[in-house]
Coordinates of C-alpha atoms and ligand atoms in Angstrom, one line a residue:
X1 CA 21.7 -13.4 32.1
X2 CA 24.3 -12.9 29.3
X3 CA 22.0 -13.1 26.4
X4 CA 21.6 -9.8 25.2
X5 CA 19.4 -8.1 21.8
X6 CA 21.5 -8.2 18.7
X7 CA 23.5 -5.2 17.7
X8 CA 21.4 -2.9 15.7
X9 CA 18.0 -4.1 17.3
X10 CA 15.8 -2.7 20.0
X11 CA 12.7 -3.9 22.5
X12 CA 10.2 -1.7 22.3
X13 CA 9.4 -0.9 26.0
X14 CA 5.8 -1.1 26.9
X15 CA 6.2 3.7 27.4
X16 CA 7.3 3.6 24.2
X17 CA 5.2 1.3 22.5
X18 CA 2.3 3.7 22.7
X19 CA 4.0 6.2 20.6
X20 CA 4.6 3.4 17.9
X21 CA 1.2 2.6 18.2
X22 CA -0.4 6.0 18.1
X23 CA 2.1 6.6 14.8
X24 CA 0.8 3.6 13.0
X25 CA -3.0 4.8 14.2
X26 CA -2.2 7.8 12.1
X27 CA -0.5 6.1 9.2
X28 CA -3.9 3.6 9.0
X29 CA -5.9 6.8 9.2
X30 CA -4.9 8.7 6.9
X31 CA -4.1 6.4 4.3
X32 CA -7.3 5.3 4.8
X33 CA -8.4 8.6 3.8
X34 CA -6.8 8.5 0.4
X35 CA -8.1 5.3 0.1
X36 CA -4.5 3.3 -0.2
X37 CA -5.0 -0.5 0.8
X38 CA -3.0 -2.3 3.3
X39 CA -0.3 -5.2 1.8
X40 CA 1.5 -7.6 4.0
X41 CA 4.3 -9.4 2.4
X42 CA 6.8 -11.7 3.7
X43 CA 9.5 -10.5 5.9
X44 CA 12.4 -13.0 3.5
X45 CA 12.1 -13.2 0.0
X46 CA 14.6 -15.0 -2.6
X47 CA 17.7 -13.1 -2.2
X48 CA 17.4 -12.5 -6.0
X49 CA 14.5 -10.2 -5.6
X50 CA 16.6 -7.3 -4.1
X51 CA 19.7 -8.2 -6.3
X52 CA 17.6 -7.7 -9.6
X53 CA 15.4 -4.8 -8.3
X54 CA 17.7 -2.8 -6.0
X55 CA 21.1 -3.4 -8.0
X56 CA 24.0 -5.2 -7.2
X57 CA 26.2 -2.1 -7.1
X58 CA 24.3 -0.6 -4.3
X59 CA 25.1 -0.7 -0.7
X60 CA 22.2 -2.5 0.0
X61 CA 23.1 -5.4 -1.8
X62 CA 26.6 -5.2 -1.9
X63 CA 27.1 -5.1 1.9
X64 CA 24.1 -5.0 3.9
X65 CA 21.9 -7.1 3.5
X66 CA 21.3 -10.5 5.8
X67 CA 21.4 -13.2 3.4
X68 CA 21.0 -16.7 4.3
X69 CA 20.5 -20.1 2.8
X70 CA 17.6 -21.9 3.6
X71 CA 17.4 -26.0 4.3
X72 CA 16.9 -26.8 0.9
X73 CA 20.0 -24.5 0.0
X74 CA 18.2 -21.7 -1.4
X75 CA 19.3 -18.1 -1.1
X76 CA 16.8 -16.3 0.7
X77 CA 17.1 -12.0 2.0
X78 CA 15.5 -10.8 5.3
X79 CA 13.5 -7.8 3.2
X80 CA 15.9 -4.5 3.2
X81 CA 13.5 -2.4 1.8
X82 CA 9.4 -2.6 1.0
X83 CA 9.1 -1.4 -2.8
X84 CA 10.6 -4.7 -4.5
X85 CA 8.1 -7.2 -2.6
X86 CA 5.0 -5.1 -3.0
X87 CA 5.6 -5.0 -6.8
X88 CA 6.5 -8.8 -6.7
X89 CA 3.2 -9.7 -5.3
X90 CA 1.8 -7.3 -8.7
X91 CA 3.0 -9.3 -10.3
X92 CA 2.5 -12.2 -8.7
X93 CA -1.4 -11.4 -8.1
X94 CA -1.7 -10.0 -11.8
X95 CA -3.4 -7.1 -9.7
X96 CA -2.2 -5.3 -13.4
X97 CA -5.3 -7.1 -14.7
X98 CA -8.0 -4.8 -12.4
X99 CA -8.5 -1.1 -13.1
X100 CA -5.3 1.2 -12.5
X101 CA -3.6 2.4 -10.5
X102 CA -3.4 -0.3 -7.5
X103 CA -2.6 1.7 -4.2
X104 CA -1.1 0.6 -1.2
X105 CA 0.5 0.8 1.5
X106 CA 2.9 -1.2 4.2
X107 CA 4.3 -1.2 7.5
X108 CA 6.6 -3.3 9.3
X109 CA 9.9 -4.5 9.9
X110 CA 13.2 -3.9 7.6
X111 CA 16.4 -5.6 7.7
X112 CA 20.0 -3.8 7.0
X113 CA 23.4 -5.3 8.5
X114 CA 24.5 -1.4 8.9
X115 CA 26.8 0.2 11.7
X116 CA 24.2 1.1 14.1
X117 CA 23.7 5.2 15.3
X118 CA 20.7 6.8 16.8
X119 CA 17.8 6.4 14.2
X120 CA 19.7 3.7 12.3
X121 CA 19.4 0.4 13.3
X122 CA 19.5 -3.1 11.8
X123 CA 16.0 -4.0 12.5
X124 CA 14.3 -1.1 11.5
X125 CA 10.4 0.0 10.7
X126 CA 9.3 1.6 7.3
X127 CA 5.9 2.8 6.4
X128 CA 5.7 3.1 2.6
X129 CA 2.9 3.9 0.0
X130 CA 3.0 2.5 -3.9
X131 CA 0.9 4.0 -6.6
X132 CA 1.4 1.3 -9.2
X133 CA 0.2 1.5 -12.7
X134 CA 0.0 5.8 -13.5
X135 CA 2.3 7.6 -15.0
X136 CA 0.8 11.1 -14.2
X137 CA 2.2 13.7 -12.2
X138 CA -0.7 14.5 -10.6
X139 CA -0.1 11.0 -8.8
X140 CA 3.5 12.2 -7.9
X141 CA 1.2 14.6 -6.0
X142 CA -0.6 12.6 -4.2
X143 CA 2.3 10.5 -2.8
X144 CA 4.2 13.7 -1.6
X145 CA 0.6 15.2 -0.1
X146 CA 0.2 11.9 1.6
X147 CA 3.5 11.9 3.1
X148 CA 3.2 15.8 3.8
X149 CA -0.1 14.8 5.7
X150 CA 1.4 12.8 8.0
X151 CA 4.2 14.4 9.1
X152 CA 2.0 17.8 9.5
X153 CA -0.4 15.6 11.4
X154 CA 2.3 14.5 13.7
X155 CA 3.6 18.1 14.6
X156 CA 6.3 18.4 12.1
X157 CA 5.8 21.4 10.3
X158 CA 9.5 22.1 10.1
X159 CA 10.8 20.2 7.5
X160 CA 11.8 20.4 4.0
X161 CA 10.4 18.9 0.9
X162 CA 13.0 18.6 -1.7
X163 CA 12.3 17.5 -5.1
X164 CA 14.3 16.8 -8.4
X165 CA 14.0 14.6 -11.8
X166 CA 16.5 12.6 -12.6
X167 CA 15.5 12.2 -16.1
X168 CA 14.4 8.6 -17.6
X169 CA 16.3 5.8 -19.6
X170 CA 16.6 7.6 -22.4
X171 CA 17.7 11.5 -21.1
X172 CA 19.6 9.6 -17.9
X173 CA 22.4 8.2 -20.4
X174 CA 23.4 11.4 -22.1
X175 CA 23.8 12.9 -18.5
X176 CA 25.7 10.4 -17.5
X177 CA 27.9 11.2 -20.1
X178 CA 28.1 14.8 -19.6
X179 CA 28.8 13.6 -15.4
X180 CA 31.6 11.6 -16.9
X181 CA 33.1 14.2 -19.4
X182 CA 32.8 16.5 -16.5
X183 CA 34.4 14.6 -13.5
X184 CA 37.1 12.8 -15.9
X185 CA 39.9 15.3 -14.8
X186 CA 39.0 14.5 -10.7
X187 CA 38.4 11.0 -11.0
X188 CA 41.7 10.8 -8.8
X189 CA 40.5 12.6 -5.8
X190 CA 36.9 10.9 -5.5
X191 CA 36.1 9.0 -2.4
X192 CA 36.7 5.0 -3.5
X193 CA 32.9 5.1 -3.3
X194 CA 33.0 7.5 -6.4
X195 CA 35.7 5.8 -8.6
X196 CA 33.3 2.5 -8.1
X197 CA 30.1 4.6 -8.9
X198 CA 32.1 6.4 -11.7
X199 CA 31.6 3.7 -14.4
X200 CA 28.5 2.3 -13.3
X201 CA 26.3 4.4 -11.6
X202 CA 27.2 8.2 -11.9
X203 CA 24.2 9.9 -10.6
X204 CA 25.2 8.6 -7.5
X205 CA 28.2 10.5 -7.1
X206 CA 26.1 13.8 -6.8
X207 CA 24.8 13.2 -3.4
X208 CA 27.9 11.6 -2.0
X209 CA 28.4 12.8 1.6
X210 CA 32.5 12.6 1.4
X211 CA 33.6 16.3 1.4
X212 CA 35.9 16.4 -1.0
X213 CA 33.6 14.8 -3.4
X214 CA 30.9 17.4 -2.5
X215 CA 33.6 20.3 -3.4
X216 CA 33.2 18.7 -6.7
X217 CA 30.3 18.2 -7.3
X218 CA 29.5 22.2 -6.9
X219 CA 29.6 23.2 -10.2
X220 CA 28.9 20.3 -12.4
X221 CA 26.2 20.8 -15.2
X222 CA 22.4 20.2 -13.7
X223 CA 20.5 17.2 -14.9
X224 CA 17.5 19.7 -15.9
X225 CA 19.4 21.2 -18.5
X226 CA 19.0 17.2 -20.1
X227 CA 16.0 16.1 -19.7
X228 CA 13.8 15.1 -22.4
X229 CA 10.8 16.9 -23.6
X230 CA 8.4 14.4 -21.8
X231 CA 10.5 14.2 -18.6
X232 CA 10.9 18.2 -18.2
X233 CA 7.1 18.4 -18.8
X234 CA 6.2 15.8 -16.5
X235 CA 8.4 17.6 -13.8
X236 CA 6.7 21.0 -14.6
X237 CA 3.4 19.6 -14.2
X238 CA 4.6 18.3 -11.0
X239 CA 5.7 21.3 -9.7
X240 CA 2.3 23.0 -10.8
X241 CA -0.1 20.1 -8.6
X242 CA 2.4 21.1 -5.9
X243 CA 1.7 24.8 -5.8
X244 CA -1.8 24.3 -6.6
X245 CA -2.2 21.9 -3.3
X246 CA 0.0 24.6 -1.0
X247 CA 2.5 22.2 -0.7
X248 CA 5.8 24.1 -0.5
X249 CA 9.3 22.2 -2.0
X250 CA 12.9 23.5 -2.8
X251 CA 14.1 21.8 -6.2
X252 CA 17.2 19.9 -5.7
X253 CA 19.2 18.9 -8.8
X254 CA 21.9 17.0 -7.0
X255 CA 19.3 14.8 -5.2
X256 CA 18.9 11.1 -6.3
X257 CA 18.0 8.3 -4.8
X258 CA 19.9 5.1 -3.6
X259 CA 18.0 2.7 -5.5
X260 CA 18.4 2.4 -9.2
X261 CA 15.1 1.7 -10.5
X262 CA 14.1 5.6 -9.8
X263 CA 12.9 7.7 -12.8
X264 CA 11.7 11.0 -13.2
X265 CA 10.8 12.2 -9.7
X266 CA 12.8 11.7 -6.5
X267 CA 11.9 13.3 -3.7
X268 CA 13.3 13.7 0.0
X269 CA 12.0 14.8 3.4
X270 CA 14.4 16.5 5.1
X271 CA 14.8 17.4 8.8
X272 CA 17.4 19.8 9.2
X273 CA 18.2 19.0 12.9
X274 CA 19.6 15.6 12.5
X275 CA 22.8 15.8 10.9
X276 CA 24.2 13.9 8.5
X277 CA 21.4 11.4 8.2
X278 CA 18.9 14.2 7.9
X279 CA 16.2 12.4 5.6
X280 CA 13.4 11.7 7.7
X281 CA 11.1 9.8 4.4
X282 CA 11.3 10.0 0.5
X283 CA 10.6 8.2 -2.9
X284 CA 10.2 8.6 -6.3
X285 CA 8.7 7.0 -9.7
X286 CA 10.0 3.8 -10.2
X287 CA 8.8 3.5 -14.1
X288 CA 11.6 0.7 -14.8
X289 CA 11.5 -1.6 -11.8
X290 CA 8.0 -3.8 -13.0
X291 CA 10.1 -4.6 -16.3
X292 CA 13.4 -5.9 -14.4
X293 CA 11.1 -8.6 -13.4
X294 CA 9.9 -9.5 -16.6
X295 CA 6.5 -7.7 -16.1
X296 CA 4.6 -5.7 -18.6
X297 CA 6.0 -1.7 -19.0
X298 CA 4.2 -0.5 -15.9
X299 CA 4.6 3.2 -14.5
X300 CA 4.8 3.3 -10.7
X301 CA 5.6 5.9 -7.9
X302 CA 5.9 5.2 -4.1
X303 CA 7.2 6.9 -0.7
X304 CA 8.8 5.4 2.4
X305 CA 9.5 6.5 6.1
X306 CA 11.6 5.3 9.0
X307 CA 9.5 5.0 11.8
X308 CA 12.3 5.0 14.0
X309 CA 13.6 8.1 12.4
X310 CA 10.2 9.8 12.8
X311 CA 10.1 9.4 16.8
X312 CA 13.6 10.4 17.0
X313 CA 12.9 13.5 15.4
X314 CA 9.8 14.2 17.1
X315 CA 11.6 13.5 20.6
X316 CA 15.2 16.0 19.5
X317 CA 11.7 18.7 18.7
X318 CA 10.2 18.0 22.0
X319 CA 7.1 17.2 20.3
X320 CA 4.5 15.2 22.4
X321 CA 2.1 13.0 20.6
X322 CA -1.7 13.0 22.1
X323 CA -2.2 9.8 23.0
X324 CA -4.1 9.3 26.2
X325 CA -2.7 6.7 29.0
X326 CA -4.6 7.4 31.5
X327 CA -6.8 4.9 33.1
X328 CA -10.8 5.9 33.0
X329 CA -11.4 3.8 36.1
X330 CA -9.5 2.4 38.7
X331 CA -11.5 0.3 41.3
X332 CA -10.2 -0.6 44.9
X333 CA -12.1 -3.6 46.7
X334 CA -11.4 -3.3 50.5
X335 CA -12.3 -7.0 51.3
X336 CA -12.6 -10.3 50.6
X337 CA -16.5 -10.0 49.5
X338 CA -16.6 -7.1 47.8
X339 CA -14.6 -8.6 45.2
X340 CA -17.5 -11.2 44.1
X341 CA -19.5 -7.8 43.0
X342 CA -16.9 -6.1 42.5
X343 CA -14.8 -8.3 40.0
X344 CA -18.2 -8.8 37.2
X345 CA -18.2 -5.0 37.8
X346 CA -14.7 -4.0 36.5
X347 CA -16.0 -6.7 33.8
X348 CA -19.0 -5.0 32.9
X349 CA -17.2 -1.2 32.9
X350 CA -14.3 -2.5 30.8
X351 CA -16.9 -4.6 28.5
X352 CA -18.4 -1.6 27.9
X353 CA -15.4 0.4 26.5
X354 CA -14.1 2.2 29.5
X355 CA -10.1 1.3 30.3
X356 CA -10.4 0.3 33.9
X357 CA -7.9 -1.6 36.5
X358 CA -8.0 -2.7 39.8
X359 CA -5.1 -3.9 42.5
X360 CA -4.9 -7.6 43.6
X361 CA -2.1 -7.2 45.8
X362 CA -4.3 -6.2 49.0
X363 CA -2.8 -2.8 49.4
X364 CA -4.1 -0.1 51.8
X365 CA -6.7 2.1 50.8
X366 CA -4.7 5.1 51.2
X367 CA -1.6 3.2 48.8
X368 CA -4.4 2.6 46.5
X369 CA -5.4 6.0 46.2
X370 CA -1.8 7.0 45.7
X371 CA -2.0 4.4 42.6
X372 CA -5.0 5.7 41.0
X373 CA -3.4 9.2 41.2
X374 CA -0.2 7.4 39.9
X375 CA -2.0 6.0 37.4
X376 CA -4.1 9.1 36.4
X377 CA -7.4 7.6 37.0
X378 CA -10.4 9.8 35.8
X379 CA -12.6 8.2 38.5
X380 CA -12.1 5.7 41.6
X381 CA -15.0 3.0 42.4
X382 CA -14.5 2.3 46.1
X383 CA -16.0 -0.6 47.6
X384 CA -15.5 -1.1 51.5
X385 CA -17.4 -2.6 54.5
X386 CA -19.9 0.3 54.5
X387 CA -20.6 0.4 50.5
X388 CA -21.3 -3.4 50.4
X389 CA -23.7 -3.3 53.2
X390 CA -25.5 -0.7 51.7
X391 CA -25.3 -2.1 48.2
X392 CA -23.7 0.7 47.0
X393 CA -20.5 1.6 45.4
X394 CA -18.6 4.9 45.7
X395 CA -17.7 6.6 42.8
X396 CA -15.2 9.5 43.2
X397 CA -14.4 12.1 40.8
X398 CA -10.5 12.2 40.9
X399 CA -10.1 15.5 38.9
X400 CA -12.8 17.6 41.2
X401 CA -12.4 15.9 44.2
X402 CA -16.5 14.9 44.4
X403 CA -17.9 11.5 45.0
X404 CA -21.2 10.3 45.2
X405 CA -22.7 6.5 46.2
X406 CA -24.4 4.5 43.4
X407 CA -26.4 0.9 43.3
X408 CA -24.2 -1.6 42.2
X409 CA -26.1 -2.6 39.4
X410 CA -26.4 1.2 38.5
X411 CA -22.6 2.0 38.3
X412 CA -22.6 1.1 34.7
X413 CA -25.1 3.2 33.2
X414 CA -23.4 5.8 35.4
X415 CA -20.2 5.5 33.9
X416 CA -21.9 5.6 30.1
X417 CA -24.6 9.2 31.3
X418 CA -21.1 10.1 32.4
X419 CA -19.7 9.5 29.2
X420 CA -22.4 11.1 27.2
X421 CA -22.4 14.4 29.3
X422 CA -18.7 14.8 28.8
X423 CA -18.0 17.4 25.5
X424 CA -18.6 14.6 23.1
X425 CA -17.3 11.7 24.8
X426 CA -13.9 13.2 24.9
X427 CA -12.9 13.1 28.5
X428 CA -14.0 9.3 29.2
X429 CA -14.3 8.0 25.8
X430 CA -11.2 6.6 23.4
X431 CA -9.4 8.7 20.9
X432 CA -11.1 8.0 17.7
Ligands
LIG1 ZN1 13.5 11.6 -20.2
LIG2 ZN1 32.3 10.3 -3.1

């Protein structure tokens, strides 16, 4: 066949689906935990969404995003990000009427027409988490501690928690000015990236990746030194929740964030290992996006995380994820016969919770066995000429080696005293 996946996307393979699965297990869990609800928006939106809430002089919306128009010749955006739908459907749902702050939390597919490299592709995966409707550090907190929680709970204990405040409205416009004043005499040697961001969107020169532009940026005045009263307090405070919850961070005044709704905090995880594209998650409070659309003054703060990038940086850390594959039960029927008991059997074991296969392809016994081995099967229920005369079904122990024959109709209840004598469940029983 010539039809291939697009550029950018990926299958994920059955082995590697497991690992997706177990991650979003974990993301469920624990936001479960701080008690942030799941949202499920629409994977396109009107295209205007993004344009109003992202900026058009972003790289999102000026170049990367897969715009189309629909039958009835409206412009509609394959989502490129998860913030500006979630506080659309705020809106939309006037969840602003119930008691504050909403909190949620989504997962799912994101769409970005960029040039694809390991960990970046055009269909990509984001978790994120919203606190809408607080404007108190202390909820700054929580985001980061939620994000924190899940990567430590994943393995990676390795990376780095930057933080910064980029000041609001009000503090933002007399640093820009000061950026300005500053850069005026290089404007010649900035990337064409800067002399674009230059006039409308300084900030964003301070975390360009071009060298030269870096060599600039080295000693330009901090943002802190600007910041208003409110803004350097709410950042102190922050910093204060953040030591009292043992959660170390390095404070990084050239970090900002791509979007240009950000306010106040902005925050990065970083994995040092990866290169250039060494953010593995990050966010910030978005105070001004809600009134972009026309929504009442409503304080907001959220985090987001590549899936994609999380894998990849557990894999390049050679950190395995406990998920269990193995089979609890494989069952080999030697003949025709056995299979009318034997079939309602593997029905009854997998009804009752155990994961259990069998082989319709006729195999030998001794290929069989190879399988269950394969296959890492705790336990093997063999049912030959000898077992069905007897009424009786073998059950073998594949870690020990033991076996011992059980009634049919007692091979259940076997499996579950089994169950119950194994350390809590653990050996036969699912991961909770
Ligand atoms: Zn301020
Ligand atoms: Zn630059």
């Amino acid at each position: 066949m010539d039809i291939t996946a697009p550029r950018g996307t990926n299958d994920i393979m059955p082995y590697e689906v497991r690992k997706w699965q177990y991650l979003e297990e974990q993301i469920r869990s624990i936001c479960r935990r701080y008690d942030y609800k799941e949202i499920r928006t629409p994977i396109f939106e009107e295209t205007v969404l993004f344009q109003r809430g992202i900026g058009d002089i972003t790289d999102i919306v000026e170049k990367e995003m897969y715009t189309f128009i629909d039958r009835a010749e409206r412009s509609m955006t394959l989502r490129p990000e998860g913030t500006a739908p979630v506080v659309r459907s705020y809106l939309e749902h006037k969840m602003y009427g119930g008691p504050q702050p909403i909190k949620l939390y989504y997962m799912g597919p994101m769409f970005r027409y960029e040039r694809p490299q390991a960990g970046r592709y055009r269909q990509f995966h984001q978790f994120g988490a919203e606190v809408i409707g607080a404007c108190v550090p202390e909820v700054d907190a929580e985001v980061i501690d939620l994000a924190m929680h899940l990567y430590y709970s994943l393995g990676l204990d390795e990376l780095e928690l930057q933080i910064n405040s980029i000041g609001c409205p009000l503090c933002r416009g007399k640093y820009r000015e000061v950026l300005r004043a500053a850069l005026a005499g290089h404007r010649e040697s900035l990337c064409s990236n800067c002399a674009r961001r230059y006039e409308r969107n300084p900030l964003r020169m301070l975390d360009c990746k071009e060298k030269r532009c870096k060599e600039i940026m080295t000693d330009i005045p901090s943002i802190h030194e600007y910041l208003c009263d409110e803004c350097a307090d709410h950042f102190q405070r922050l910093q204060g929740y953040l030591n009292a919850l043992s959660i170390s961070y390095v404070i990084n005044p050239k970090l900002v964030r791509g979007f240009d709704y950000y306010a106040k905090t902005v925050f990065e995880v970083i994995y040092r290992g990866l290169g250039a594209q060494d953010a593995i998650g990050g966010g910030g409070r978005y105070d001004g996006l809600i009134e972009t659309y026309g929504g009442p003054s409503t304080p907001a703060v959220g985090f987001a995380a590549g899936i994609e990038r999380i894998l990849l940086t557990l894999e390049r850390l050679g950190k395995e994820l406990p998920f269990q594959s193995q089979l609890d039960v494989y069952m080999i029927i030697l003949n025709e016969a056995g299979k009318k008991l034997g079939l309602p059997l593997l029905k009854d074991i997998r009804g009752r919770g155990f994961k259990a296969d069998i082989d319709y392809m006729g195999r030998s016994l001794k290929s069989q066995m190879k399988a269950a081995n394969r296959r890492g099967a705790r336990f093997v229920v063999i049912i030959g000429e000898d077992e069905l005369s007897k009424g009786k079904a073998i059950i073998r122990n594949m870690k020990v080696g033991t076996e011992e024959e059980v009634p049919f109709d007692e091979v259940v209840e076997r499996f579950i005293e089994i169950r119950l004598e194994t350390d809590q469940g653990v050996l036969m029983c699912r991961r909770r």
